[in-house]
Amino acid sequence: MKPRLDILPPAQLALWPELRAVPGQFVLYGGTAIALRLAHRQSVDFDFFSSGPFVPHELRASLPFLAGSELLQVAPNTLTVRVTRPEPVKLSFFGALPIGRVGTPERTDDGVLQIASLLDLAGTKAVVVQQRSEAKDYLDLHHLLLNGVPLAAALGAAQALYGEDFQPVLTLKALAHFGDGDLPTLPTDIQSALRRAAGRVTGFADIQRRAASLHAA
């Protein structure tokens, strides 16, 4: 796939070719992954997911572009750092994730990294909007719906990824109320579109998990 690098801020764009060194077990998820596919907004962080475990300090030491990075968080299978290019860029790595995938990630045409499928990104966003009230997540989900992922499919993907931990009704409720956090800043037409999409859902698509491994060979 051809990533929309034009949406990256200068610091992220400068870092981009260095990300080729990230081990192949990691796949890009989160807002930046969606933005690189849809070019609907700028996103400033890189979030890498892996189904395999890793040792945070070993990963940090093995990646040349993390030399001199600021350590923000370290925990089992979790590493968050900040690098400077020359503006700060935050990178997070999460391992041993049991969610699996319902689609197939694609490698960027420049060979730098793999980006999760739109369906997997929609499934994870359907969960995120239950956990926090941030306009960027609702904007991401809105544009996923505009680009061929029905809300019923996003809910079905989330169900396949997270099992009984995912309650679809909570996502539908979240998409009907915009009073918390910075949600009032969402354009009213997007609020209305999300409300309509939630109101039309009568069930969720029957989507099966395709693989336990997040990355593709």
Short mmCIF file of C-alpha atoms in Angstrom, two decimals:
data_model
loop_
_atom_site.label_atom_id
_atom_site.label_comp_id
_atom_site.label_asym_id
_atom_site.label_seq_id
_atom_site.Cartn_x
_atom_site.Cartn_y
_atom_site.Cartn_z
CA MET A 1 0.00 0.00 0.00
CA LYS A 2 1.06 3.59 -0.60
CA PRO A 3 1.05 5.44 2.72
CA ARG A 4 -0.18 9.02 2.75
CA LEU A 5 3.06 10.45 4.09
CA ASP A 6 1.85 13.94 3.24
CA ILE A 7 -0.22 13.96 6.44
CA LEU A 8 2.81 13.39 8.70
CA PRO A 9 4.21 16.40 10.58
CA PRO A 10 7.84 17.19 9.66
CA ALA A 11 9.33 15.40 12.68
CA GLN A 12 7.39 12.20 11.98
CA LEU A 13 8.26 12.40 8.31
CA ALA A 14 11.96 12.71 9.17
CA LEU A 15 11.70 9.63 11.39
CA TRP A 16 9.71 7.56 8.89
CA PRO A 17 12.59 5.88 6.97
CA GLU A 18 14.29 4.94 10.25
CA LEU A 19 11.23 2.91 11.25
CA ARG A 20 12.38 0.26 8.78
CA ALA A 21 14.50 -1.09 11.66
CA VAL A 22 11.42 -1.98 13.76
CA PRO A 23 11.21 -5.81 14.04
CA GLY A 24 8.74 -7.43 11.67
CA GLN A 25 6.58 -8.75 14.50
CA PHE A 26 5.26 -5.20 15.05
CA VAL A 27 2.36 -3.72 13.09
CA LEU A 28 1.32 -0.06 13.11
CA TYR A 29 -2.09 0.57 14.70
CA GLY A 30 -3.82 3.63 16.13
CA GLY A 31 -4.64 7.02 14.72
CA THR A 32 -1.48 7.35 12.64
CA ALA A 33 -2.17 4.02 10.94
CA ILE A 34 -5.66 5.22 10.03
CA ALA A 35 -4.36 8.60 8.86
CA LEU A 36 -1.71 6.99 6.66
CA ARG A 37 -4.51 5.05 4.97
CA LEU A 38 -7.21 7.73 4.78
CA ALA A 39 -5.33 11.06 5.01
CA HIS A 40 -8.17 12.58 7.01
CA ARG A 41 -6.09 14.26 9.72
CA GLN A 42 -2.63 14.65 11.19
CA SER A 43 -1.62 12.21 13.90
CA VAL A 44 1.53 12.66 15.92
CA ASP A 45 2.31 9.29 17.58
CA PHE A 46 3.39 5.87 16.33
CA ASP A 47 1.70 2.92 18.08
CA PHE A 48 3.13 -0.52 17.31
CA PHE A 49 1.29 -3.72 18.30
CA SER A 50 2.66 -7.27 18.42
CA SER A 51 1.15 -10.60 19.34
CA GLY A 52 4.59 -11.78 20.44
CA PRO A 53 6.36 -10.84 23.67
CA PHE A 54 9.41 -8.59 23.85
CA VAL A 55 11.81 -7.25 26.45
CA PRO A 56 11.48 -3.45 26.49
CA HIS A 57 15.07 -2.54 27.32
CA GLU A 58 16.41 -4.99 24.74
CA LEU A 59 14.14 -3.54 22.05
CA ARG A 60 15.17 0.00 22.92
CA ALA A 61 18.85 -0.91 22.78
CA SER A 62 18.45 -2.70 19.45
CA LEU A 63 16.89 0.19 17.52
CA PRO A 64 19.42 2.83 16.42
CA PHE A 65 16.81 5.57 16.13
CA LEU A 66 15.96 5.15 19.82
CA ALA A 67 19.50 6.02 20.94
CA GLY A 68 19.20 8.89 23.39
CA SER A 69 15.41 8.65 23.49
CA GLU A 70 13.47 9.80 26.54
CA LEU A 71 11.93 6.88 28.39
CA LEU A 72 8.27 7.59 29.19
CA GLN A 73 6.93 4.18 30.18
CA VAL A 74 8.33 0.71 30.64
CA ALA A 75 6.44 -2.37 31.81
CA PRO A 76 6.32 -6.01 30.75
CA ASN A 77 5.84 -6.03 26.96
CA THR A 78 5.33 -2.26 26.97
CA LEU A 79 7.70 0.52 25.95
CA THR A 80 6.94 4.20 25.31
CA VAL A 81 9.67 6.65 24.37
CA ARG A 82 10.08 10.11 22.90
CA VAL A 83 12.64 10.95 20.21
CA THR A 84 13.52 14.32 18.70
CA ARG A 85 13.61 14.97 14.92
CA PRO A 86 14.01 17.92 15.87
CA GLU A 87 10.49 18.16 17.31
CA PRO A 88 9.38 15.42 19.73
CA VAL A 89 7.79 12.22 18.41
CA LYS A 90 6.27 9.62 20.74
CA LEU A 91 6.52 5.93 19.93
CA SER A 92 4.79 3.13 21.84
CA PHE A 93 5.34 -0.62 21.55
CA PHE A 94 2.86 -3.13 22.98
CA GLY A 95 3.53 -6.86 22.93
CA ALA A 96 1.93 -10.17 23.88
CA LEU A 97 -1.45 -8.88 22.71
CA PRO A 98 -3.97 -11.73 22.44
CA ILE A 99 -6.49 -10.00 20.19
CA GLY A 100 -5.38 -11.50 16.88
CA ARG A 101 -6.65 -9.97 13.64
CA VAL A 102 -9.66 -10.15 11.36
CA GLY A 103 -7.96 -8.68 8.29
CA THR A 104 -4.50 -8.74 6.77
CA PRO A 105 -1.98 -5.97 7.42
CA GLU A 106 -0.26 -4.45 4.41
CA ARG A 107 3.37 -3.50 4.00
CA THR A 108 3.94 0.03 2.75
CA ASP A 109 5.24 0.22 -0.79
CA ASP A 110 8.52 1.67 0.45
CA GLY A 111 9.02 -1.42 2.64
CA VAL A 112 9.20 0.52 5.90
CA LEU A 113 6.52 -1.26 7.96
CA GLN A 114 3.18 -3.08 8.04
CA ILE A 115 -0.07 -1.20 8.68
CA ALA A 116 -3.12 -2.92 10.14
CA SER A 117 -6.17 -3.45 7.93
CA LEU A 118 -9.03 -0.97 7.98
CA LEU A 119 -11.27 -3.61 9.55
CA ASP A 120 -8.81 -4.27 12.39
CA LEU A 121 -8.36 -0.53 12.92
CA ALA A 122 -12.14 -0.07 13.02
CA GLY A 123 -12.51 -2.89 15.54
CA THR A 124 -9.94 -1.38 17.87
CA LYS A 125 -11.49 2.11 17.52
CA ALA A 126 -14.90 0.70 18.42
CA VAL A 127 -13.32 -0.26 21.74
CA VAL A 128 -11.37 2.95 22.24
CA VAL A 129 -14.46 5.16 22.10
CA GLN A 130 -15.76 3.26 25.14
CA GLN A 131 -12.58 4.04 27.07
CA ARG A 132 -12.03 7.74 26.46
CA SER A 133 -13.86 10.79 25.17
CA GLU A 134 -11.47 12.28 22.61
CA ALA A 135 -12.68 13.87 19.40
CA LYS A 136 -9.85 12.40 17.35
CA ASP A 137 -11.10 8.85 17.97
CA TYR A 138 -14.63 9.71 16.89
CA LEU A 139 -13.25 11.49 13.84
CA ASP A 140 -11.23 8.37 12.98
CA LEU A 141 -14.27 6.14 13.33
CA HIS A 142 -16.37 8.52 11.23
CA HIS A 143 -13.86 8.36 8.38
CA LEU A 144 -13.56 4.60 8.64
CA LEU A 145 -17.34 4.45 8.11
CA LEU A 146 -17.02 6.78 5.13
CA ASN A 147 -14.36 4.53 3.62
CA GLY A 148 -16.23 1.29 3.41
CA VAL A 149 -16.36 -0.11 6.94
CA PRO A 150 -20.00 -0.20 8.14
CA LEU A 151 -20.50 0.33 11.86
CA ALA A 152 -21.97 -3.18 12.14
CA ALA A 153 -18.71 -4.53 10.70
CA ALA A 154 -16.61 -2.47 13.13
CA LEU A 155 -18.66 -3.90 16.01
CA GLY A 156 -18.33 -7.41 14.62
CA ALA A 157 -14.57 -6.98 14.28
CA ALA A 158 -14.31 -5.74 17.86
CA GLN A 159 -16.34 -8.73 19.04
CA ALA A 160 -14.01 -11.10 17.17
CA LEU A 161 -10.89 -9.40 18.56
CA TYR A 162 -11.93 -8.88 22.17
CA GLY A 163 -14.60 -11.52 22.75
CA GLU A 164 -16.78 -11.14 25.83
CA ASP A 165 -14.71 -8.17 27.01
CA PHE A 166 -16.39 -6.09 24.31
CA GLN A 167 -19.92 -4.81 24.85
CA PRO A 168 -21.29 -3.37 21.57
CA VAL A 169 -24.05 -1.41 23.31
CA LEU A 170 -21.44 0.74 25.06
CA THR A 171 -19.98 1.79 21.72
CA LEU A 172 -23.43 2.64 20.39
CA LYS A 173 -24.16 4.72 23.48
CA ALA A 174 -20.80 6.50 23.13
CA LEU A 175 -21.64 7.43 19.54
CA ALA A 176 -24.91 9.04 20.59
CA HIS A 177 -23.58 11.44 23.24
CA PHE A 178 -20.99 14.15 22.72
CA GLY A 179 -20.90 16.06 25.99
CA ASP A 180 -17.72 14.66 27.55
CA GLY A 181 -14.06 15.58 27.08
CA ASP A 182 -13.44 17.55 23.90
CA LEU A 183 -16.28 15.84 22.02
CA PRO A 184 -18.30 19.09 21.78
CA THR A 185 -15.58 20.32 19.38
CA LEU A 186 -16.57 17.69 16.82
CA PRO A 187 -18.36 19.32 13.87
CA THR A 188 -22.09 18.97 14.29
CA ASP A 189 -22.45 17.19 10.94
CA ILE A 190 -20.05 14.47 12.13
CA GLN A 191 -21.92 14.15 15.44
CA SER A 192 -25.15 13.75 13.50
CA ALA A 193 -23.64 11.21 11.11
CA LEU A 194 -22.36 9.08 13.99
CA ARG A 195 -25.70 9.26 15.78
CA ARG A 196 -27.47 8.14 12.61
CA ALA A 197 -25.03 5.29 12.08
CA ALA A 198 -25.51 4.11 15.66
CA GLY A 199 -29.27 4.39 15.38
CA ARG A 200 -29.36 2.22 12.27
CA VAL A 201 -27.50 -0.70 13.84
CA THR A 202 -29.72 -3.66 14.61
CA GLY A 203 -26.92 -6.16 15.13
CA PHE A 204 -23.28 -6.64 14.28
CA ALA A 205 -21.64 -8.48 11.42
CA ASP A 206 -20.48 -12.05 11.95
CA ILE A 207 -16.75 -11.61 11.52
CA GLN A 208 -14.24 -14.30 12.33
CA ARG A 209 -10.72 -13.88 13.59
CA ARG A 210 -8.36 -14.70 10.73
CA ALA A 211 -5.13 -15.27 12.66
CA ALA A 212 -3.66 -15.05 16.14
CA SER A 213 -0.55 -13.29 14.84
CA LEU A 214 -0.92 -9.58 14.18
CA HIS A 215 1.74 -9.45 11.48
CA ALA A 216 1.59 -11.07 8.06
CA ALA A 217 4.41 -13.17 6.66
#
